[in-house]
Structure formats: structure tokens, C-alpha cells
Amino acid sequence: MAVGGTMSDKLKLLLLAANSVDTLDSRATDEIQAIDRAIQAAPFRERFDIQKEPALRVADIGPLVLKHNPDLLHISGHSRETEGLVLDSELRHVAKVQCSKLKDVLLSAGSKLQLVFFGFCHSAECAKETSARIDFVLGIEGEIPVKSSLAFNPAFYAALASGHSIQEAVDYGRSIVGLKKLHRARAIVLHVGEGADPTKRLIKSTTRADELKSDLEQLVHAAGSERDWSNLRKAIDCGALVISQQETEVDNQKEYTFTENSGIFHTDLRGDVYRRVREVLQPTPPGIAPPFRPSVFVGREDALKKIRQLLTVQRSANQENITVIHGLPGVGKTSLVSAIGHDPEIARSFKEGILWVSLEQKPNLITEIARWGRALGSEEILKAPTVNDATAQLAALLKTRQMLLIVDDVWETEHAAPFAGAAGDQCSLMITTRLPMVVDGITTDQTRTYNLPVLTEEFALMVLRILVPDVVAENERDCLKLVQDLERLPLALHVAAGLLRREARLGWGVSELIEKIRKGTELIDKAAPKDRIGKDGVIPSVASLLNRSTDVLDEQTRECFIYLGAFAPKPAAFDLEALKMVWQVDDPKPIVRRLVGHGLLEPVGRRFQMHRILVDHAKSLCTDD
Ligand SMILES: Nc1ncnc2c1ncn2[C@@H]1O[C@H](COP(=O)(O)OP(=O)(O)OP(=O)(O)O)[C@@H](O)[C@H]1O
Ligand SMILES: [Mg+2]
């Protein structure tokens, strides 16, 4: 059984790429690969049987359509207004095929075609004619920039493979073109045959919620295949499916909410099913596991890939096996290492498990080292007189062990030293910190550091869409501006979503609030997201999370940081000359160095940038002081 449906009702999608020697670029092949990847990441990918034919020649068109007899056909390539689609013919000669001739071949060879996408320029008229016989036909009016179709096409198919209707998929594709600030999204036109309904879903389902729910239940009870689980994992990794941990008690049964496909709907999952799904998707390793990653965790596929590589591929006895992840407060470092800590691939590489610790700003190192010792079976370390003794004892325990060591939230280089010192040859150590100066203190090997970026605009908007779907649906444009103004920081997005949810629950419009959050320092004094609950059981405010970075500054540097809040342009970037003026100093470099070291300014080219949340923090410190 497969997530999203049974194998029998698959839709066959034939992707044809016409790369001609005449046009000398491989855009068409790139495009069909991108479409394939987009579908693979969508929740109903199992419903698609994808056939790719990357080097289409004119003589192949008919035979390929006959052979595959597809339900959906996409043709990607170049075309010229008067000559038609440019293809190779036999003997690598160039052939030009008028769309009308192509249409005749398709109509006679394809008996099941429901949808055809002529993904080349000047094809709209031909699409219109074709729609007299085929229900849904897309074509391109005039010309479209390559980048725009590369944005539209994968998005269109991803939406179809997420269970959307054809019209919704077209709208979604266009919105992605807009989001990427590309042009001519409206050049792609959908022609609908008489009597056909573009609001119909290609993926047949009663309600997607019920279907996914029953799929998950079947997966659990019928012990789904590795491939099914891996598809489910992919859907979760790309944010198409969210299983949240908010428990509600119904008839003594715990139920969990899950949200499918970017927050289009929510439903509940029985407790035992949820726990089993989580156990397989996020196995708990032996040792001390980090917390589970947050239920909403999107846009980190690349980061996860990179970190997995650093932790596994490049391990060798003579090399320092340290990986350092750094980034802004609230960018998602802890969430990322939590995901790594429960990653099945990582579990296979570190069979003896994981040791995890989150350090305070002033940690009791012996206690923390002793906790690891206890997990390895020794009660002795707590009695160690010095950190060095404790480190030596831990080193003896780790010497031959193959474990992943995770030290989250390091504030001083020396705090990482015992863990680095104790790591055996077969261990990998992963450290996170907000502070570039700590990164420099730990390793000089740039290839072993990873600067975790803020989310892309697309994923940042997805976070809002998952957290407050109705608000985003009604205020798409404003929410996009909000995401841009908050500079795509996960922490800020969650806090903003919380405010929007509260307002929406009261039945009020939210556009005023969106504007207030965009323009003001609205978020700073608000509570951080619930998953930021401290060891003391208290949820800190955003300000207190940020204070951790600014309280450790010396008085002059802190003052200079606060001044930046008052003088920050939008977006906040300063060159040295501007900093000299703001701070009224002859040489701003020493202060810049300290602020950069603390992760409060970031060098970009010849300028220094300050994240919006830090600007807000500086502004609020200015009024406090
Ligand atoms: N990829 C993501 N998608 C959606 N939300 C995320 C993502 N990453 C993190 N978050 C959310 O953003 C908030 C901050 O994340 P996290 O605590 O991991 O940041 P951090 O970088 O460790 O912060 P700090 O520097 O304070 O330790 C959390 O509420 C978390 O759930
Ligand atoms: Mg953290």
C-alpha cells in the first residue's frame, strides 16, 4: 500500500523533452527532471507513473504515445512562432514540427489523454484547438522566459500530485512565478474542453483527509514497505504533510492533529497510529536523544542532506570529526539537530546511538559530562574533581564507540572543549552556536562549518500557511509582504502566526495586525513559540531569547548595537562609513568585529547586515534603557 492511494489507479504521465542540437541547451531535460522531483516530493506521488523521454526525436512522438498510452502528457522544448517545435530528426538533423501536426499525432495515438501541456512558446492556439478533443490542455501564449516556465511547471505538477484541482494547480503555479518575482505567468493558459470541470481533482479521493488518515492507519497496521515510509518521510520533509504533536483527548484516546499539504486541512490521528508513525519516521536512538524535531519543519531538505554528508561520508580516523552549525537566534539550529538526531539514515551510521546535550550560558560541565557517562553505564564521572578528569573518563568510555555526539547551544569555545576532547575516533561531534566567534574557536576548517540560512520565501510563506491557513488564504499578498519584512526567520514567523491566529479566532480581520507587525516592534515582547519552553518550564519572551546574545556584550558594544536599531534603514545594511557616523567613532572596526563575532551583524560584501528581529530588539532596548 502506498501513501495517497493504491497502485492500481495510477495516472501515467509522459514527460517528453525536445532538446535540439539547433538550440544548444538542455533546458527541456532540466525541466522534466524538475517536474519529476516535484512530484516525488508530493504526498500523492505514488499515484503517478512517470515516464521520462529526455531526447525526443520527431519520429519518436507517435510511437512513444502509443507505447505508454499516457493519461497526462507534457512536452517541453523550444519553438519558433512560424516554424513550430524544434526537434532532432534522424541523423541529428533539425526538424521543425507545427503544433497542429503534433496535435494530430497525439489525438490519433493517445486514447486515454486527459491533460496535455504544450510546454513550449506559441502553443496557446494549438492548445485551444486540442481542447475540442481533450479535456484539459495547457499552452503558452506568445513567449515566456525560461525561468518562469521552470518555476511554473514543477509547481503545477506538485499541486496536482498534492491532490489539487487542475485550476488550483494552474493558480498555484502562477503564484510561484509571482513569488519568485518572475514574469508572464499569465502566458500559460488552460483550455478546458466542453463539459469538462477544471475544479476536478485528477487524484480521485473522497476527502483527502480521510484518505490520508486511512493510508497512515494501513501503513501502520499492514507494516508498510520501506518505500512507502520513505515517501511519507519525503512528504513530511518538504512540508506537504505535517503531523503535529498537539494532543487532544477524545473518548480516552489521544488524538493528534495532522495537516496535509501546506495546511489546506487538518484532521486527527489516533494516538497509537501517531506514535507508531513517529517511531518509524523519527526513530529514537540509544543513548540520550535530542527532543523530537518541531511538527512544523519545512525547507530544510538541503541542510539535512549537507549535514548528513558531513557527519557520515567524511568520517576518518585522522580527521577532526567536528561539524559546527551556526546561525541567527531562532533560525532553527536546535530544530535541525533534533531532526538529525532522529534521522533513520543517521541511526544506521551511528549504531551505538547518540549523546545529546543543550548547554546553558553558564553550564555545569561536570554534571553534563556525567550525564553522558551515566548513559554509557558509568556512575563515576560525577565524582571527578575537575573537568579535565571528567573528560578523560568520558574519553575512555567513548574510545571505541561509534556514536554521534550533539552539543547544542554553545556560548563559549571552552565549553565545547571537553566534548571534543572526549570524542573517540569513531564518533562524530556536532555543535551548534549562535556565535561566529565560537565557530572560529572550535575549528578553522571552513568545510566543516555550516551557516544555517533563514528559510526561502516560499517555505517561509508555507510556515504561515500551515500555522494559520485561513489567514493566509484570505490575505495572501499581505502575508507574503509580512514574510519578506520578517526576513524569513522561523522564530519570528511562528510568533507572528500566533498573533494572527488569536486575532482571527476573535473573528476580526487581520490586515491591520499584519501591517502593525510589519511596521512595528510588535513581536519582541511576545512569548516565544511553545516548543521554546525552558528547562524551568517557562516559555520565554522573544526579547529574553535575544537578550541572551546582547547581555554578554560589553557596555560600549551593547550601546553601539542599540544605536543601530535607531538608525537602521530597511533592510538594515551599513557600510563602515555609515557605522562611523552612527557611532561617532574614528574607527568602527573593533566594534564591528565584536558584533560580528556575536552574530549580531553579518558581513555581506562590503556592508554589514542586521536581521530585522535584531533591529527590533535594538529598538526595544533603546526604549527600555
Ligand atoms: N524549518 C523550520 N520550519 C518551521 N519552523 C521552524 C523551522 N525551524 C525552526 N522552526 C521553529 O522556529 C523556532 C526557533 O527554532 P529553534 O529553536 O530551532 O532555533 P535556534 O536556531 O535553535 O534558536 P536559538 O539560537 O535561540 O537556540 C521554533 O519554534 C521552531 O519550531
Ligand atoms: Mg537552539
XYZ file of C-alpha atoms and ligand atoms in Angstrom:
657
model
C 0.000 0.000 0.000
C 1.161 3.492 -0.696
C 0.610 6.869 0.800
C -2.090 8.551 -1.225
C -3.654 5.516 -2.760
C -3.353 2.082 -4.195
C -1.028 1.166 -7.009
C -3.842 0.200 -9.400
C -5.257 3.643 -10.060
C -2.074 5.301 -11.199
C -2.034 8.156 -13.620
C 0.523 7.735 -16.323
C 2.438 10.919 -17.001
C 4.662 11.012 -20.055
C 7.289 13.755 -19.951
C 8.835 14.479 -23.317
C 11.824 16.790 -23.655
C 12.787 18.051 -27.077
C 16.396 19.116 -26.824
C 17.531 20.062 -30.221
C 21.097 20.347 -31.474
C 19.892 23.564 -33.008
C 19.038 25.224 -29.705
C 22.092 24.035 -27.825
C 20.677 23.995 -24.357
C 19.373 21.331 -22.098
C 16.579 23.338 -20.581
C 13.902 20.890 -21.657
C 15.640 17.988 -19.927
C 16.188 20.091 -16.795
C 12.523 20.910 -16.856
C 11.242 17.374 -16.971
C 13.716 16.386 -14.232
C 12.412 19.255 -12.101
C 8.830 18.125 -12.699
C 9.756 14.599 -11.700
C 11.442 15.794 -8.488
C 8.482 17.981 -7.604
C 6.078 15.070 -7.948
C 8.372 12.762 -5.981
C 8.162 15.155 -3.060
C 4.378 15.399 -3.087
C 2.098 13.285 -0.917
C 0.318 11.505 -3.760
C 3.454 10.723 -5.742
C 2.599 7.036 -5.685
C -0.421 7.811 -7.814
C 1.828 8.817 -10.691
C 3.612 6.512 -13.027
C 6.157 8.847 -14.579
C 7.855 8.065 -17.855
C 10.614 10.398 -18.990
C 11.879 10.617 -22.532
C 14.627 13.211 -22.490
C 15.874 13.204 -26.081
C 12.774 13.395 -28.180
C 13.156 12.983 -31.912
C 10.449 13.738 -34.355
C 9.953 10.110 -35.329
C 9.553 9.073 -31.689
C 6.498 11.102 -30.843
C 3.838 8.776 -32.186
C 5.499 5.513 -31.050
C 6.094 6.899 -27.534
C 2.488 7.947 -27.122
C 1.327 4.583 -28.480
C 3.735 2.703 -26.222
C 2.934 4.495 -22.980
C -0.651 5.486 -23.716
C -0.446 8.201 -21.049
C -3.214 9.950 -19.144
C -1.142 13.105 -18.963
C 1.366 14.340 -21.469
C 3.888 17.134 -21.083
C 6.058 18.322 -23.937
C 8.923 20.586 -23.095
C 11.044 22.297 -25.702
C 11.762 25.311 -27.852
C 9.598 26.607 -30.587
C 9.588 29.389 -33.116
C 6.474 31.290 -33.977
C 6.379 30.467 -37.660
C 8.275 27.167 -37.698
C 6.964 25.272 -34.673
C 8.660 22.969 -32.159
C 12.367 22.455 -32.829
C 13.446 18.828 -32.580
C 16.085 16.463 -33.784
C 15.192 14.254 -36.652
C 17.104 11.140 -37.651
C 20.835 11.600 -38.248
C 20.754 14.592 -35.900
C 19.218 16.895 -38.401
C 16.929 19.579 -37.166
C 13.207 19.185 -37.649
C 10.519 21.708 -37.012
C 7.065 20.477 -36.232
C 3.998 22.638 -36.326
C 1.920 22.239 -33.206
C -1.155 21.426 -35.301
C 0.646 18.402 -36.781
C 1.759 17.344 -33.335
C -1.831 17.603 -32.184
C -2.999 15.247 -34.927
C -0.453 12.619 -33.878
C -1.438 12.909 -30.219
C -5.124 12.700 -30.905
C -4.752 9.632 -33.046
C -2.181 7.833 -30.867
C -3.306 8.697 -27.327
C -6.585 7.115 -26.368
C -6.587 7.988 -22.680
C -5.250 11.530 -22.673
C -6.975 13.717 -20.090
C -4.437 16.502 -19.964
C -1.814 17.781 -22.368
C 0.658 20.524 -21.587
C 2.373 22.071 -24.584
C 5.312 23.499 -22.652
C 6.811 25.499 -25.486
C 6.192 29.018 -26.778
C 3.436 29.973 -29.231
C 1.359 26.907 -28.410
C -1.790 28.529 -26.973
C -3.774 28.442 -30.180
C -2.933 24.815 -30.741
C -3.880 24.070 -27.110
C -7.238 25.670 -27.733
C -7.852 23.516 -30.788
C -6.743 20.397 -28.954
C -9.186 21.083 -26.142
C -12.006 20.271 -28.539
C -10.967 16.620 -28.052
C -9.019 16.534 -24.779
C -10.471 17.886 -21.543
C -7.550 19.957 -20.296
C -4.865 21.459 -22.475
C -2.264 23.991 -21.459
C -0.320 26.099 -23.897
C 1.786 29.215 -23.942
C 0.586 32.488 -25.353
C 3.493 34.093 -27.236
C 6.777 33.700 -25.391
C 7.646 33.064 -21.773
C 11.022 33.471 -20.009
C 12.759 30.144 -19.374
C 12.940 30.863 -15.643
C 9.201 31.425 -15.458
C 8.345 28.094 -17.007
C 10.972 26.417 -14.831
C 9.132 27.867 -11.836
C 5.595 27.215 -13.070
C 5.823 23.683 -14.408
C 7.160 21.785 -11.356
C 4.812 23.778 -9.117
C 1.836 22.910 -11.339
C 2.547 19.189 -11.183
C 3.421 19.296 -7.479
C -0.011 20.783 -6.826
C -1.701 18.067 -8.923
C 0.260 15.442 -7.011
C -0.844 17.039 -3.766
C -4.457 16.447 -4.676
C -5.351 19.870 -6.022
C -7.706 20.506 -8.887
C -6.367 21.469 -12.295
C -7.474 25.068 -11.878
C -5.915 25.237 -8.395
C -2.694 23.808 -9.802
C -2.617 26.495 -12.505
C -3.240 29.196 -9.876
C -0.580 27.718 -7.641
C 1.950 27.590 -10.478
C 1.240 31.223 -11.284
C 1.581 32.238 -7.631
C 5.013 30.593 -7.504
C 6.093 32.521 -10.602
C 4.904 35.703 -8.842
C 6.616 34.753 -5.611
C 9.906 34.421 -7.425
C 9.334 37.837 -8.960
C 9.328 36.330 -12.439
C 7.174 37.416 -15.323
C 4.498 36.319 -17.747
C 2.839 33.736 -15.548
C -0.398 34.534 -17.371
C 1.151 33.488 -20.682
C 0.426 29.938 -19.604
C -3.217 29.341 -20.413
C -5.504 26.474 -19.618
C -8.100 25.491 -22.203
C -10.929 23.400 -20.960
C -12.959 21.148 -23.215
C -16.716 21.481 -23.327
C -18.354 19.922 -20.313
C -15.033 19.347 -18.503
C -14.661 20.696 -14.982
C -11.302 22.325 -14.121
C -12.155 22.213 -10.423
C -11.982 18.431 -10.658
C -9.068 16.694 -8.956
C -7.019 14.365 -11.075
C -6.272 12.380 -7.960
C -9.534 10.775 -7.088
C -10.267 10.888 -3.419
C -13.311 11.151 -1.260
C -11.810 13.623 1.109
C -8.077 13.813 1.173
C -8.069 13.984 4.941
C -9.916 10.725 5.327
C -7.846 9.077 2.687
C -4.513 10.074 4.139
C -5.685 9.126 7.560
C -6.698 5.674 6.443
C -3.447 5.340 4.496
C -1.465 6.109 7.605
C -3.509 3.631 9.601
C -2.961 0.969 6.964
C 0.728 1.755 6.800
C 0.967 1.156 10.498
C -1.138 -1.987 10.666
C -0.060 -3.597 7.426
C 3.586 -2.777 8.097
C 4.125 -0.567 5.046
C 7.127 -1.102 2.817
C 10.367 0.852 3.176
C 9.381 2.737 0.038
C 6.016 3.765 1.458
C 7.662 5.045 4.601
C 10.282 6.823 2.604
C 7.583 8.562 0.562
C 5.844 9.578 3.716
C 9.107 10.901 5.074
C 9.666 12.873 1.876
C 6.191 14.366 2.103
C 6.935 15.409 5.671
C 10.410 16.733 4.855
C 9.089 19.002 2.143
C 6.232 20.208 4.326
C 3.493 18.557 2.281
C 2.388 16.640 5.349
C 2.615 17.801 8.929
C 1.845 15.584 11.861
C 1.587 17.765 14.877
C 2.047 16.867 18.464
C -0.825 18.825 19.881
C -2.682 16.181 21.787
C -6.381 16.225 22.422
C -8.205 13.612 24.418
C -11.261 12.090 22.691
C -13.045 9.196 24.438
C -9.915 8.443 26.428
C -7.990 8.097 23.176
C -5.294 10.609 22.498
C -5.669 12.154 19.074
C -3.089 14.135 17.190
C -3.642 16.685 14.541
C -2.094 16.328 11.182
C -2.199 18.794 8.403
C -1.820 17.811 4.829
C -0.414 19.786 2.001
C 0.585 23.151 3.343
C -2.233 23.496 5.771
C -5.119 23.035 3.385
C -6.897 20.978 6.013
C -6.357 19.451 9.406
C -7.509 16.145 10.737
C -6.782 13.908 13.679
C -4.825 10.721 14.025
C -5.370 8.153 16.760
C -2.673 8.102 19.419
C -1.324 4.620 18.711
C -1.109 5.310 14.976
C 0.607 8.609 15.606
C 3.158 7.080 17.927
C 3.944 4.271 15.505
C 4.268 6.693 12.574
C 6.569 8.877 14.591
C 8.603 5.927 15.791
C 9.325 4.779 12.254
C 9.810 8.231 10.825
C 11.815 9.576 13.725
C 13.351 6.584 15.486
C 14.654 7.237 18.977
C 18.298 6.241 19.032
C 20.010 4.604 22.027
C 21.835 6.986 24.350
C 20.416 10.441 25.027
C 18.250 11.585 22.139
C 17.562 15.231 21.371
C 13.935 16.362 21.563
C 11.761 15.484 18.568
C 12.002 17.989 15.801
C 9.148 20.503 15.684
C 5.999 19.286 13.993
C 6.210 22.151 11.520
C 9.617 21.790 9.986
C 9.947 22.737 6.358
C 12.505 23.912 3.845
C 15.473 22.092 5.331
C 15.986 19.312 2.831
C 19.256 20.790 1.581
C 20.531 21.471 5.072
C 19.723 17.938 6.187
C 21.462 16.497 3.165
C 24.567 18.581 3.739
C 24.761 17.759 7.434
C 24.199 14.039 6.854
C 27.086 14.169 4.418
C 29.368 15.977 6.824
C 28.555 13.558 9.595
C 28.808 10.334 7.678
C 30.719 10.484 4.412
C 33.725 12.392 5.597
C 34.479 10.456 8.770
C 38.012 9.208 9.044
C 40.324 8.320 11.865
C 42.829 11.091 11.343
C 40.419 13.858 10.796
C 38.725 16.045 13.329
C 35.163 14.833 13.215
C 33.573 18.068 14.276
C 30.746 19.792 12.442
C 29.658 23.225 13.581
C 26.264 24.654 12.704
C 25.782 28.330 13.335
C 23.130 30.900 12.596
C 20.872 33.629 13.882
C 18.858 33.289 17.070
C 15.688 31.378 16.190
C 16.818 30.351 12.710
C 16.258 26.683 13.583
C 19.599 25.222 14.719
C 18.112 23.156 17.530
C 15.291 22.015 15.278
C 17.767 20.912 12.635
C 19.943 18.914 15.011
C 16.820 17.381 16.505
C 15.827 16.212 13.044
C 19.312 14.798 12.530
C 19.164 13.109 15.916
C 16.037 11.184 14.881
C 17.041 10.580 11.295
C 16.907 6.909 10.236
C 19.914 7.299 7.935
C 21.955 8.726 10.780
C 20.737 5.904 13.019
C 22.195 3.436 10.518
C 25.575 5.201 10.578
C 25.787 5.521 14.350
C 24.529 2.171 15.538
C 25.532 2.782 19.142
C 23.390 5.867 19.249
C 23.519 9.486 20.135
C 24.518 11.594 23.103
C 22.892 14.993 23.178
C 23.219 17.984 25.467
C 21.950 21.532 25.345
C 24.281 23.868 27.218
C 23.254 26.885 29.226
C 25.238 30.067 29.048
C 26.980 29.043 32.275
C 26.796 25.255 32.170
C 27.905 22.886 34.876
C 30.221 20.917 32.651
C 30.967 18.098 35.079
C 27.241 17.433 35.535
C 26.672 17.362 31.796
C 29.669 15.111 31.126
C 28.491 12.827 33.941
C 25.048 12.555 32.335
C 26.684 11.192 29.208
C 28.801 8.875 31.360
C 25.667 7.550 33.052
C 24.087 6.835 29.670
C 27.185 4.763 28.889
C 26.920 2.856 32.145
C 29.277 4.734 34.447
C 28.181 6.464 37.653
C 31.713 7.599 38.465
C 32.142 10.792 36.492
C 30.100 12.928 38.854
C 32.813 12.360 41.457
C 35.536 13.695 39.157
C 37.384 16.585 40.851
C 37.973 18.605 37.670
C 36.510 18.991 34.196
C 39.716 17.507 32.804
C 39.331 14.361 34.893
C 35.700 14.052 33.864
C 36.704 14.490 30.206
C 39.341 11.759 30.479
C 36.819 9.341 31.978
C 34.291 10.078 29.251
C 37.006 9.686 26.601
C 37.748 6.202 27.926
C 34.077 5.276 27.599
C 33.799 6.678 24.053
C 37.130 5.399 22.771
C 35.786 2.575 20.623
C 32.189 3.638 20.357
C 30.534 4.703 17.149
C 28.289 7.482 18.339
C 27.019 10.852 17.250
C 27.631 13.498 19.887
C 25.485 16.610 19.764
C 26.267 19.704 21.800
C 23.565 22.270 21.213
C 23.812 25.949 22.031
C 27.449 26.576 22.892
C 28.223 30.053 24.216
C 31.941 29.793 24.842
C 34.577 27.863 22.948
C 35.889 26.313 26.174
C 32.505 24.765 26.880
C 32.814 22.618 23.767
C 36.350 21.506 24.599
C 35.539 18.579 26.951
C 33.132 17.054 24.440
C 35.610 17.468 21.593
C 38.346 16.057 23.823
C 36.302 13.008 24.780
C 35.082 12.124 21.263
C 36.608 8.848 20.093
C 37.882 8.196 16.578
C 34.614 6.645 15.544
C 32.483 9.428 16.963
C 31.257 12.481 15.146
C 30.671 15.646 17.116
C 28.060 18.162 16.025
C 27.958 21.552 17.706
C 25.530 24.431 17.319
C 26.043 28.020 18.302
C 24.737 31.484 17.572
C 28.230 32.906 17.770
C 30.668 33.059 14.832
C 33.476 33.682 17.342
C 32.746 30.304 18.921
C 32.814 28.702 15.464
C 36.262 30.200 14.865
C 37.437 28.979 18.256
C 36.313 25.417 17.565
C 37.507 24.872 14.018
C 39.363 26.695 11.313
C 38.197 24.206 8.715
C 35.503 26.087 6.784
C 34.348 22.905 5.106
C 33.155 21.586 8.444
C 31.026 24.582 9.328
C 27.519 25.227 8.142
C 25.806 28.585 8.332
C 22.117 27.758 8.577
C 20.262 30.333 6.486
C 16.791 31.758 7.039
C 14.051 29.993 5.063
C 13.384 30.782 1.423
C 10.370 32.989 0.781
C 8.418 30.023 -0.474
C 8.985 27.952 2.649
C 8.574 30.920 4.987
C 5.135 31.501 3.489
C 4.476 27.808 3.814
C 5.141 28.023 7.557
C 2.448 30.690 7.853
C 0.165 28.686 5.595
C 0.493 25.663 7.836
C 0.083 27.593 11.062
C -2.709 29.958 10.004
C -4.151 28.600 6.753
C -7.309 30.698 6.716
C -5.462 33.919 7.366
C -3.046 33.238 4.514
C -5.840 32.171 2.164
C -7.640 35.443 2.749
C -4.576 37.694 2.836
C -2.084 36.002 0.533
C -0.454 39.197 -0.688
C -0.173 40.804 2.750
C 1.186 37.600 4.231
C 3.842 37.463 1.560
C 4.867 41.019 2.446
C 4.900 40.041 6.104
C 7.173 37.094 5.377
C 9.510 39.414 3.491
C 9.515 42.007 6.272
C 10.230 39.387 8.921
C 13.146 38.315 6.769
C 12.044 34.668 6.794
C 13.190 33.853 10.318
C 11.316 30.778 11.634
C 11.090 32.143 15.186
C 9.539 35.421 14.024
C 7.137 33.605 11.684
C 5.832 31.419 14.496
C 5.318 34.349 16.845
C 3.591 36.369 14.116
C 1.371 33.365 13.294
C 0.388 33.140 16.974
C -0.757 36.768 16.976
C -2.640 36.334 13.715
C -4.363 33.188 14.968
C -5.533 34.925 18.122
C -6.972 37.825 16.172
C -8.647 35.562 13.617
C -10.222 33.473 16.398
C -11.928 36.584 17.644
C -13.450 36.867 14.209
C -11.611 40.055 13.355
C -9.901 40.890 10.112
C -6.166 40.617 10.370
C -4.881 43.045 7.761
C -4.393 45.783 10.372
C -2.430 43.438 12.583
C -0.295 42.276 9.661
C 0.508 45.898 8.931
C 1.350 46.527 12.597
C 3.677 43.542 12.750
C 5.301 44.634 9.513
C 5.908 48.189 10.590
C 6.380 47.952 14.366
C 8.295 46.050 17.010
C 5.171 44.041 17.795
C 6.889 40.672 18.223
C 9.614 41.482 20.681
C 7.673 41.412 23.945
C 5.532 38.450 22.930
C 6.001 34.884 24.131
C 8.235 32.647 22.043
C 6.650 29.547 20.447
C 5.623 26.819 22.887
C 8.421 24.499 21.811
C 10.907 27.044 23.186
C 9.824 26.196 26.720
C 12.800 26.448 29.065
C 14.196 23.834 31.458
C 12.349 25.779 34.175
C 9.026 25.111 32.432
C 8.574 28.749 31.468
C 8.085 29.950 27.896
C 10.445 32.913 27.473
C 9.604 36.069 25.566
C 11.281 36.761 22.245
C 13.134 39.607 23.991
C 14.614 37.308 26.594
C 15.807 34.875 23.916
C 17.550 37.759 22.186
C 18.867 39.198 25.449
C 20.992 36.084 25.743
C 23.024 37.453 22.837
C 23.094 41.103 23.877
C 23.524 40.735 27.653
C 27.008 39.302 27.172
C 28.229 42.346 25.222
C 30.473 44.869 26.939
C 28.792 48.181 27.659
C 30.175 50.080 24.669
C 29.365 47.362 22.145
C 25.867 46.948 23.538
C 25.286 50.681 23.257
C 26.505 50.682 19.686
C 24.163 47.772 18.911
C 21.251 49.775 20.325
C 22.156 52.820 18.190
C 21.950 50.641 15.097
C 18.296 49.996 15.902
C 17.549 53.705 15.840
C 19.389 54.379 12.584
C 18.682 51.205 10.651
C 17.485 51.603 7.085
C 15.173 48.937 5.651
C 16.585 46.365 5.075
C 19.261 47.164 7.640
C 22.666 47.227 5.991
C 25.517 49.587 6.826
C 28.907 50.276 5.334
C 31.840 51.271 7.531
C 31.318 54.945 6.763
C 27.712 54.798 7.944
C 28.737 52.953 11.110
C 31.357 55.600 11.814
C 28.655 58.250 11.596
C 26.126 56.373 13.733
C 28.628 55.577 16.444
C 30.600 58.805 16.193
C 33.923 56.955 16.317
C 37.062 57.258 14.205
C 37.490 53.544 13.762
C 34.342 51.396 13.871
C 36.218 48.178 13.094
C 36.779 46.873 16.656
C 33.071 47.253 17.457
C 32.087 45.693 14.141
C 34.391 42.782 14.895
C 32.717 42.174 18.257
C 29.179 42.454 16.864
C 30.023 40.100 14.008
C 31.630 37.691 16.490
C 28.413 37.662 18.486
C 26.316 37.049 15.389
C 24.574 40.412 15.670
C 25.921 41.819 12.400
C 26.660 39.817 9.326
C 29.237 40.830 6.721
C 27.792 40.764 3.217
C 30.201 42.076 0.616
C 31.491 45.385 1.915
C 28.471 46.020 4.094
C 27.149 44.695 7.358
C 23.617 43.464 7.685
C 21.428 43.258 10.729
C 18.429 40.939 10.749
C 15.044 42.569 11.198
C 14.414 40.807 14.544
C 17.709 42.163 15.878
C 16.814 45.662 14.680
C 13.521 45.377 16.553
C 15.363 44.117 19.606
C 17.808 47.038 19.466
C 14.886 49.466 19.163
C 13.142 47.994 22.160
C 16.362 48.049 24.215
C 16.628 51.718 23.325
C 13.231 52.461 24.893
C 13.961 50.206 27.900
C 17.325 51.812 28.754
N 12.432 24.592 9.311
C 11.503 25.100 10.126
N 10.223 25.231 9.722
C 9.299 25.740 10.547
N 9.553 26.145 11.790
C 10.800 26.047 12.255
C 11.839 25.528 11.450
N 12.986 25.559 12.155
C 12.681 26.068 13.343
N 11.377 26.359 13.433
C 10.697 26.961 14.587
O 11.351 28.198 14.873
C 11.565 28.363 16.253
C 13.056 28.533 16.529
O 13.721 27.342 16.199
P 14.985 26.804 17.029
O 14.692 26.843 18.483
O 15.380 25.522 16.426
O 16.037 27.940 16.673
P 17.555 28.071 17.174
O 18.338 28.494 15.990
O 17.979 26.838 17.866
O 17.434 29.286 18.208
P 18.467 29.710 19.376
O 19.559 30.470 18.728
O 17.632 30.570 20.266
O 18.928 28.458 20.038
C 10.969 27.149 16.930
O 9.703 27.487 17.410
C 10.858 26.105 15.822
O 9.748 25.259 15.989
Mg 18.687 26.497 19.811
